[in-house]
Amino acid sequence: GNSVTQMEGPVTLSEEAFLTINCTYTATGYPSLFWYVQYPGEGLQLLLKATKADDKGSNKGFEATYRKETTSFHLEKGSVQVSDSAVYFCALLNYGGSQGNLIFGKGTKLSVKP
Amino acid sequence: GAVVSQHPSWVICKSGTSVKIECRSLDFQATTMFWYRQFPKQSLMLMATSNEGSKATYEQGVEKDKFLINHASLTLSTLTVTSAHPEDSSFYICSARGLGGRSYEQYFGPGTRLTVT
């Protein structure tokens, strides 16, 4: 079945460091891919998305490229800030379900120190 | 943006009792609501999907008689954990999607931590 695997955290970085959070997926067909972010005390929010191979999603300085050949959707940011501290979830949209169900990875907690 | 609230944010109950969790869309009408469960260091697992005014659709392995879902209005869905046991202790998250919203356009609540003693 469809699944998402992302690197385990927690990840601790200093401000202005480069961030990579790895995400790979297993899916039949051509799923859409997403990164969600959950700030402390808040609900998950859509950070960025890509709907087909080679698409690059970007938002708030974060980027991720849909790589079909490596079944990956790694999240990157060139210079993290303390305010980026949150839990990041990689997800794919399973079109096989009647409701279009999101399938999530386990989440990666990022802590950015000043 | 669209806001979804959950109440309570945390609850402790005794084994054998029932607990109700509310999920509300505050500034939009949610035609579809989703209930997820998250174990520590695990991903969110979809439990059920509910459409306003109709019965919820449960995922395989989820006991519908234990996890009662009601979506009586366009702004409120409730999850009732009946005869709770310690293994039901978990983090429960709801999300809501408005009319015409795409499948991934779900707005998530902040979650409810349930501890059954």
mmCIF file of C-alpha atoms in Angstrom:
data_model
loop_
_atom_site.group_PDB
_atom_site.id
_atom_site.type_symbol
_atom_site.label_atom_id
_atom_site.label_comp_id
_atom_site.label_asym_id
_atom_site.label_seq_id
_atom_site.Cartn_x
_atom_site.Cartn_y
_atom_site.Cartn_z
ATOM 1 C CA GLY A 1 0.000 0.000 0.000
ATOM 2 C CA ASN A 2 0.904 3.669 0.003
ATOM 3 C CA SER A 3 3.262 4.888 2.689
ATOM 4 C CA VAL A 4 5.527 7.758 3.647
ATOM 5 C CA THR A 5 8.873 7.503 5.425
ATOM 6 C CA GLN A 6 10.602 10.557 6.807
ATOM 7 C CA MET A 7 13.738 10.990 8.841
ATOM 8 C CA GLU A 8 13.347 10.691 12.547
ATOM 9 C CA GLY A 9 14.079 13.623 14.738
ATOM 10 C CA PRO A 10 14.536 15.555 16.683
ATOM 11 C CA VAL A 11 16.685 17.793 14.536
ATOM 12 C CA THR A 12 18.490 20.615 16.317
ATOM 13 C CA LEU A 13 20.118 23.396 14.322
ATOM 14 C CA SER A 14 21.586 26.790 14.953
ATOM 15 C CA GLU A 15 19.953 29.836 13.436
ATOM 16 C CA GLU A 16 20.904 30.389 9.775
ATOM 17 C CA ALA A 17 21.928 26.758 9.298
ATOM 18 C CA PHE A 18 20.845 24.749 6.255
ATOM 19 C CA LEU A 19 17.951 22.364 6.768
ATOM 20 C CA THR A 20 17.142 19.097 5.031
ATOM 21 C CA ILE A 21 14.402 16.751 6.163
ATOM 22 C CA ASN A 22 14.291 13.609 4.065
ATOM 23 C CA CYS A 23 11.042 12.102 2.879
ATOM 24 C CA THR A 24 10.495 9.100 0.627
ATOM 25 C CA TYR A 25 7.265 7.505 -0.407
ATOM 26 C CA THR A 26 5.769 4.321 -1.751
ATOM 27 C CA ALA A 27 2.713 4.664 -3.924
ATOM 28 C CA THR A 28 0.954 3.248 -6.915
ATOM 29 C CA GLY A 29 0.230 5.695 -9.662
ATOM 30 C CA TYR A 30 1.108 9.351 -9.339
ATOM 31 C CA PRO A 31 0.281 10.775 -5.932
ATOM 32 C CA SER A 32 0.431 14.399 -4.932
ATOM 33 C CA LEU A 33 2.949 15.209 -2.211
ATOM 34 C CA PHE A 34 2.779 17.661 0.659
ATOM 35 C CA TRP A 35 4.635 19.062 3.606
ATOM 36 C CA TYR A 36 2.629 20.134 6.626
ATOM 37 C CA VAL A 37 3.960 22.052 9.612
ATOM 38 C CA GLN A 38 2.662 22.040 13.168
ATOM 39 C CA TYR A 39 3.747 24.890 15.407
ATOM 40 C CA PRO A 40 3.496 24.377 19.175
ATOM 41 C CA GLY A 41 -0.108 24.402 20.345
ATOM 42 C CA GLU A 42 -1.535 24.727 16.837
ATOM 43 C CA GLY A 43 -3.020 22.444 14.208
ATOM 44 C CA LEU A 44 -1.194 21.177 11.136
ATOM 45 C CA GLN A 45 -0.915 23.708 8.328
ATOM 46 C CA LEU A 46 -0.151 23.056 4.692
ATOM 47 C CA LEU A 47 3.373 24.346 4.018
ATOM 48 C CA LEU A 48 3.842 23.407 0.372
ATOM 49 C CA LYS A 49 2.774 20.893 -2.222
ATOM 50 C CA ALA A 50 3.720 19.344 -5.574
ATOM 51 C CA THR A 51 1.292 17.524 -7.786
ATOM 52 C CA LYS A 52 3.503 15.945 -10.454
ATOM 53 C CA ALA A 53 7.034 14.800 -11.099
ATOM 54 C CA ASP A 54 9.707 17.515 -11.149
ATOM 55 C CA ASP A 55 7.339 20.058 -9.612
ATOM 56 C CA LYS A 56 8.924 22.215 -6.943
ATOM 57 C CA GLY A 57 6.774 23.393 -4.074
ATOM 58 C CA SER A 58 7.929 26.444 -2.146
ATOM 59 C CA ASN A 59 6.709 28.649 0.661
ATOM 60 C CA LYS A 60 8.287 30.775 3.411
ATOM 61 C CA GLY A 61 11.778 29.938 2.161
ATOM 62 C CA PHE A 62 11.126 26.180 2.243
ATOM 63 C CA GLU A 63 11.377 24.108 -0.919
ATOM 64 C CA ALA A 64 10.767 20.512 -1.932
ATOM 65 C CA THR A 65 11.048 18.873 -5.363
ATOM 66 C CA TYR A 66 8.948 15.897 -6.420
ATOM 67 C CA ARG A 67 11.514 13.314 -7.591
ATOM 68 C CA LYS A 68 9.769 10.373 -9.175
ATOM 69 C CA GLU A 69 12.984 8.517 -9.982
ATOM 70 C CA THR A 70 14.006 8.427 -6.328
ATOM 71 C CA THR A 71 10.439 8.575 -4.925
ATOM 72 C CA SER A 72 11.502 11.450 -2.730
ATOM 73 C CA PHE A 73 10.225 14.838 -1.619
ATOM 74 C CA HIS A 74 12.928 16.220 0.660
ATOM 75 C CA LEU A 75 12.256 19.490 2.472
ATOM 76 C CA GLU A 76 14.995 22.128 2.397
ATOM 77 C CA LYS A 77 15.591 25.626 3.665
ATOM 78 C CA GLY A 78 18.763 27.582 3.184
ATOM 79 C CA SER A 79 18.740 29.522 6.447
ATOM 80 C CA VAL A 80 16.487 28.501 9.306
ATOM 81 C CA GLN A 81 15.147 30.832 11.949
ATOM 82 C CA VAL A 82 14.091 30.231 15.540
ATOM 83 C CA SER A 83 10.495 30.719 14.407
ATOM 84 C CA ASP A 84 10.830 27.635 12.171
ATOM 85 C CA SER A 85 10.896 25.413 15.248
ATOM 86 C CA ALA A 86 7.984 23.036 14.743
ATOM 87 C CA VAL A 87 7.074 19.499 13.739
ATOM 88 C CA TYR A 88 7.131 18.823 9.996
ATOM 89 C CA PHE A 89 5.036 16.103 8.361
ATOM 90 C CA CYS A 90 5.484 14.735 4.873
ATOM 91 C CA ALA A 91 2.284 13.411 3.306
ATOM 92 C CA LEU A 92 0.869 12.008 0.109
ATOM 93 C CA LEU A 93 -2.632 12.084 -1.215
ATOM 94 C CA ASN A 94 -4.047 8.658 -1.806
ATOM 95 C CA TYR A 95 -6.452 8.962 -4.679
ATOM 96 C CA GLY A 96 -7.529 5.375 -4.188
ATOM 97 C CA GLY A 97 -9.812 6.301 -1.329
ATOM 98 C CA SER A 98 -13.225 7.725 -2.092
ATOM 99 C CA GLN A 99 -12.512 10.749 0.052
ATOM 100 C CA GLY A 100 -8.958 11.363 -1.066
ATOM 101 C CA ASN A 101 -7.148 10.442 2.117
ATOM 102 C CA LEU A 102 -3.889 11.976 3.225
ATOM 103 C CA ILE A 103 -1.198 9.528 4.346
ATOM 104 C CA PHE A 104 1.335 11.034 6.726
ATOM 105 C CA GLY A 105 4.877 10.292 7.782
ATOM 106 C CA LYS A 106 5.725 10.171 11.489
ATOM 107 C CA GLY A 107 6.786 13.775 11.692
ATOM 108 C CA THR A 108 10.168 15.355 12.343
ATOM 109 C CA LYS A 109 10.609 17.791 15.177
ATOM 110 C CA LEU A 110 12.882 20.713 14.378
ATOM 111 C CA SER A 111 14.395 22.907 17.073
ATOM 112 C CA VAL A 112 16.333 25.986 16.016
ATOM 113 C CA LYS A 113 18.610 27.585 18.612
ATOM 114 C CA PRO A 114 19.561 31.277 18.508
ATOM 115 C CA GLY B 1 -7.396 31.683 7.300
ATOM 116 C CA ALA B 2 -9.779 28.916 8.241
ATOM 117 C CA VAL B 3 -9.681 27.963 11.914
ATOM 118 C CA VAL B 4 -10.629 24.686 13.511
ATOM 119 C CA SER B 5 -10.856 24.303 17.260
ATOM 120 C CA GLN B 6 -10.992 21.235 19.455
ATOM 121 C CA HIS B 7 -12.311 20.886 22.960
ATOM 122 C CA PRO B 8 -10.997 19.825 25.340
ATOM 123 C CA SER B 9 -7.298 20.151 24.593
ATOM 124 C CA TRP B 10 -6.577 17.415 27.105
ATOM 125 C CA VAL B 11 -8.669 15.086 29.213
ATOM 126 C CA ILE B 12 -8.034 12.399 31.781
ATOM 127 C CA CYS B 13 -10.738 9.833 32.410
ATOM 128 C CA LYS B 14 -11.161 6.589 34.249
ATOM 129 C CA SER B 15 -11.320 3.249 32.514
ATOM 130 C CA GLY B 16 -14.891 2.336 31.557
ATOM 131 C CA THR B 17 -16.162 5.887 31.190
ATOM 132 C CA SER B 18 -16.975 7.728 27.961
ATOM 133 C CA VAL B 19 -15.345 10.879 26.696
ATOM 134 C CA LYS B 20 -16.622 13.320 24.093
ATOM 135 C CA ILE B 21 -14.292 15.449 21.974
ATOM 136 C CA GLU B 22 -15.645 18.374 19.966
ATOM 137 C CA CYS B 23 -14.311 19.710 16.699
ATOM 138 C CA ARG B 24 -15.572 23.047 15.422
ATOM 139 C CA SER B 25 -14.926 25.017 12.268
ATOM 140 C CA LEU B 26 -15.009 28.618 13.449
ATOM 141 C CA ASP B 27 -15.204 30.665 10.289
ATOM 142 C CA PHE B 28 -16.318 28.325 7.542
ATOM 143 C CA GLN B 29 -18.806 25.547 6.911
ATOM 144 C CA ALA B 30 -17.218 22.132 7.035
ATOM 145 C CA THR B 31 -19.037 19.680 4.812
ATOM 146 C CA THR B 32 -16.476 16.989 5.587
ATOM 147 C CA MET B 33 -14.589 16.349 8.788
ATOM 148 C CA PHE B 34 -11.830 13.849 9.440
ATOM 149 C CA TRP B 35 -10.726 12.252 12.692
ATOM 150 C CA TYR B 36 -7.141 11.109 13.132
ATOM 151 C CA ARG B 37 -5.296 9.347 15.892
ATOM 152 C CA GLN B 38 -1.615 9.805 16.598
ATOM 153 C CA PHE B 39 0.510 7.590 18.818
ATOM 154 C CA PRO B 40 3.843 8.860 20.182
ATOM 155 C CA LYS B 41 6.441 9.028 17.414
ATOM 156 C CA GLN B 42 3.919 7.658 14.944
ATOM 157 C CA SER B 43 2.172 9.192 12.010
ATOM 158 C CA LEU B 44 -1.399 10.426 11.998
ATOM 159 C CA MET B 45 -3.739 7.564 11.245
ATOM 160 C CA LEU B 46 -7.114 8.346 9.714
ATOM 161 C CA MET B 47 -9.897 6.870 11.817
ATOM 162 C CA ALA B 48 -13.000 8.041 10.025
ATOM 163 C CA THR B 49 -14.476 10.551 7.631
ATOM 164 C CA SER B 50 -17.807 12.203 8.232
ATOM 165 C CA ASN B 51 -20.028 14.247 6.006
ATOM 166 C CA GLU B 52 -22.602 16.556 7.533
ATOM 167 C CA GLY B 53 -25.906 14.814 8.034
ATOM 168 C CA SER B 54 -24.758 11.318 7.127
ATOM 169 C CA LYS B 55 -23.074 8.414 8.840
ATOM 170 C CA ALA B 56 -19.331 8.402 9.213
ATOM 171 C CA THR B 57 -17.137 6.154 7.092
ATOM 172 C CA TYR B 58 -14.677 4.286 9.276
ATOM 173 C CA GLU B 59 -11.275 3.041 8.219
ATOM 174 C CA GLN B 60 -10.520 -0.643 8.414
ATOM 175 C CA GLY B 61 -9.776 -1.774 11.942
ATOM 176 C CA VAL B 62 -11.530 1.126 13.661
ATOM 177 C CA GLU B 63 -14.438 0.045 15.854
ATOM 178 C CA LYS B 64 -17.396 2.227 14.999
ATOM 179 C CA ASP B 65 -19.286 1.213 18.129
ATOM 180 C CA LYS B 66 -16.384 2.343 20.260
ATOM 181 C CA PHE B 67 -15.572 5.566 18.458
ATOM 182 C CA LEU B 68 -18.905 7.259 17.833
ATOM 183 C CA ILE B 69 -18.798 10.147 15.407
ATOM 184 C CA ASN B 70 -21.565 12.670 14.954
ATOM 185 C CA HIS B 71 -21.505 15.454 12.384
ATOM 186 C CA ALA B 72 -24.850 17.077 13.055
ATOM 187 C CA SER B 73 -24.095 20.537 11.748
ATOM 188 C CA LEU B 74 -21.806 22.223 9.262
ATOM 189 C CA THR B 75 -19.600 23.560 12.031
ATOM 190 C CA LEU B 76 -19.483 20.766 14.590
ATOM 191 C CA SER B 77 -18.388 17.161 14.709
ATOM 192 C CA THR B 78 -17.979 15.100 17.855
ATOM 193 C CA LEU B 79 -15.991 11.976 18.617
ATOM 194 C CA THR B 80 -17.116 9.957 21.607
ATOM 195 C CA VAL B 81 -14.801 7.305 22.948
ATOM 196 C CA THR B 82 -17.100 4.856 24.689
ATOM 197 C CA SER B 83 -16.061 2.589 27.550
ATOM 198 C CA ALA B 84 -12.546 3.929 27.359
ATOM 199 C CA HIS B 85 -9.578 1.729 28.175
ATOM 200 C CA PRO B 86 -5.923 2.638 28.756
ATOM 201 C CA GLU B 87 -5.056 1.513 25.217
ATOM 202 C CA ASP B 88 -7.332 4.279 23.913
ATOM 203 C CA SER B 89 -4.936 6.839 25.374
ATOM 204 C CA SER B 90 -3.691 8.831 22.428
ATOM 205 C CA PHE B 91 -3.659 12.177 20.663
ATOM 206 C CA TYR B 92 -6.821 12.737 18.631
ATOM 207 C CA ILE B 93 -6.811 15.291 15.836
ATOM 208 C CA CYS B 94 -9.681 16.481 13.697
ATOM 209 C CA SER B 95 -9.603 18.315 10.403
ATOM 210 C CA ALA B 96 -12.284 19.965 8.326
ATOM 211 C CA ARG B 97 -12.817 20.632 4.670
ATOM 212 C CA GLY B 98 -15.218 23.156 3.228
ATOM 213 C CA LEU B 99 -17.619 22.758 0.341
ATOM 214 C CA GLY B 100 -15.716 22.549 -2.909
ATOM 215 C CA GLY B 101 -12.420 22.172 -1.125
ATOM 216 C CA ARG B 102 -9.803 19.960 -2.651
ATOM 217 C CA SER B 103 -8.884 16.734 -0.938
ATOM 218 C CA TYR B 104 -5.732 18.141 0.616
ATOM 219 C CA GLU B 105 -7.299 21.405 1.707
ATOM 220 C CA GLN B 106 -8.021 20.226 5.213
ATOM 221 C CA TYR B 107 -7.767 22.587 8.157
ATOM 222 C CA PHE B 108 -6.553 20.886 11.282
ATOM 223 C CA GLY B 109 -7.483 21.362 14.900
ATOM 224 C CA PRO B 110 -4.751 21.521 17.555
ATOM 225 C CA GLY B 111 -5.564 18.051 18.880
ATOM 226 C CA THR B 112 -6.879 16.514 22.102
ATOM 227 C CA ARG B 113 -4.693 14.491 24.423
ATOM 228 C CA LEU B 114 -6.708 11.659 25.998
ATOM 229 C CA THR B 115 -5.309 9.737 28.945
ATOM 230 C CA VAL B 116 -7.295 6.820 30.319
ATOM 231 C CA THR B 117 -6.309 5.653 33.789
#
